[in-house]
């Protein structure tokens, strides 16, 4: 589906915002841009500026549009993302403030949500500039600590009190891991692409011996630089609430420890030393990092990444999307299969 | 218009530039001439992604096919059978017997799944040795694919 033009978005948004800000007049949008981030939804950033009570006011906002062709397919829900943001708004976990959820596609052509722009920057860890940014921040020392502390805050959260049990609570033992494997298997099968033998090997291995967990926390699912707003060497907001689940904290820890997120750096997520992270995380949460269980979840992440790329390229090659970034992912599949094979020991 | 593919001219015989070279040139134009001049962030990204895709296609014009050749396939089946020993579950034995000639990706996947599915029915060490032989073949295929992509 072709993305909306700037003019189309702008006109419809001004009208929509007028309904949400009844005391505002002369609403206009400034700096409306569509950054090249986000694989799941169409993202636009802008400042809403208006007059109210004789003053000029503004609010930085982020718009996420669900065009119905997200690579996560039925596993992605704007409504769920919005509800998670609402639940987390009153907690110590730093997240963007939710502004509006609109499920009526008649407003701008598809359902969307709007949230406040969070303070700070979120450099891409895959860019030269991003790598330099994180290297310098790591050297200053504040961000490594904030990175770990924010994850600990997330895992220490009383998710039931925050109203997050609507996400679904896994049963005891291996239920969480089994659910995750089944989820990504569904995504792989919906891509319409044939499974590689290495992927078959990976899935069979994962289904054979899932880990047991006694403690369930709010798991972000993609906790890394590139999904964190950074302001003054601190995490100002955790972004990308699409993959969250109630589950095993080692799932997030494994993601942090993953080679896939080091981008050639010696530091986890380009910012924190492994030993420093483990020591501080254990101290702040009271949990023990189990590297054997983390290895299982590393294999599961390999499966998940392959599922993403198969889904993405499947959307392009089936004609459901014209986004060339999705086509590009077809060539990433063998790379992750290679990583999976190495993680399986060959 | 040629009636069928056999009538299509061989581009190399006619002295035309190698198709993969054409793709690389187009990719270079997108990367160096088009992309940097596009102001809109999303559209600029599309131009660079198009360049990346064309470069990959340039390599794949001479890519390796997935298929495990007949000789390699036969060697693999023999190694797996020897590793498993005489008492092989019927389903797995049938899967092995069905593999003759070149092995496709689907057939190799089927062999992997059948081996994993036999856990508990075969001695663990034998099964692991058999799986290692198959994994060596998969590793070789992966390395060939990755060499093309590099």
Tab-separated table of N, CA and C in Angstrom, chain A residues 6 12 16 39 51 56 62 70 104 127 146 162 166-167 172 177 244 252 275:
chain	number	residue	atom	x	y	z
A	6	UNK	N	2.564	13.911	2.377
A	6	UNK	CA	2.668	14.824	3.507
A	6	UNK	C	1.406	15.669	3.612
A	12	UNK	N	-5.541	16.002	7.386
A	12	UNK	CA	-6.419	15.164	8.197
A	12	UNK	C	-6.065	15.221	9.671
A	16	UNK	N	-8.247	16.284	13.004
A	16	UNK	CA	-8.370	15.323	14.106
A	16	UNK	C	-7.952	15.954	15.417
A	39	UNK	N	9.867	-0.696	11.095
A	39	UNK	CA	9.541	-1.645	10.038
A	39	UNK	C	8.079	-2.039	10.078
A	51	UNK	N	-3.038	28.082	19.192
A	51	UNK	CA	-3.255	29.214	20.102
A	51	UNK	C	-4.338	28.846	21.109
A	56	UNK	N	0.669	30.970	22.538
A	56	UNK	CA	0.998	29.989	21.500
A	56	UNK	C	1.561	28.762	22.207
A	62	UNK	N	4.312	12.027	17.956
A	62	UNK	CA	4.730	10.935	17.081
A	62	UNK	C	3.484	10.169	16.662
A	70	UNK	N	2.041	-4.806	8.256
A	70	UNK	CA	3.223	-4.833	9.113
A	70	UNK	C	3.869	-6.210	9.044
A	104	UNK	N	-10.603	3.976	13.982
A	104	UNK	CA	-11.421	4.215	12.798
A	104	UNK	C	-10.519	4.530	11.613
A	127	UNK	N	24.372	2.868	12.147
A	127	UNK	CA	25.000	3.944	11.377
A	127	UNK	C	26.345	4.304	11.990
A	146	UNK	N	22.585	3.710	33.229
A	146	UNK	CA	21.165	3.990	32.987
A	146	UNK	C	20.529	2.892	32.164
A	162	UNK	N	0.034	-2.735	37.642
A	162	UNK	CA	-0.006	-1.773	36.535
A	162	UNK	C	-1.088	-2.122	35.517
A	166	UNK	N	-3.402	-8.112	31.039
A	166	UNK	CA	-4.187	-8.302	29.813
A	166	UNK	C	-3.331	-8.852	28.684
A	167	UNK	N	-2.002	-8.738	28.821
A	167	UNK	CA	-1.096	-9.257	27.798
A	167	UNK	C	-1.107	-10.781	27.741
A	172	UNK	N	3.031	-22.043	34.434
A	172	UNK	CA	4.347	-22.294	35.034
A	172	UNK	C	5.237	-23.132	34.126
A	177	UNK	N	8.240	-20.228	27.121
A	177	UNK	CA	9.118	-20.527	25.978
A	177	UNK	C	8.340	-21.224	24.863
A	244	UNK	N	6.298	-6.823	23.516
A	244	UNK	CA	6.263	-7.087	24.955
A	244	UNK	C	5.392	-8.297	25.272
A	252	UNK	N	14.769	-11.055	27.964
A	252	UNK	CA	15.328	-9.720	27.727
A	252	UNK	C	16.840	-9.723	27.940
A	275	UNK	N	30.249	-7.779	31.877
A	275	UNK	CA	30.342	-8.094	33.306
A	275	UNK	C	29.681	-7.023	34.157
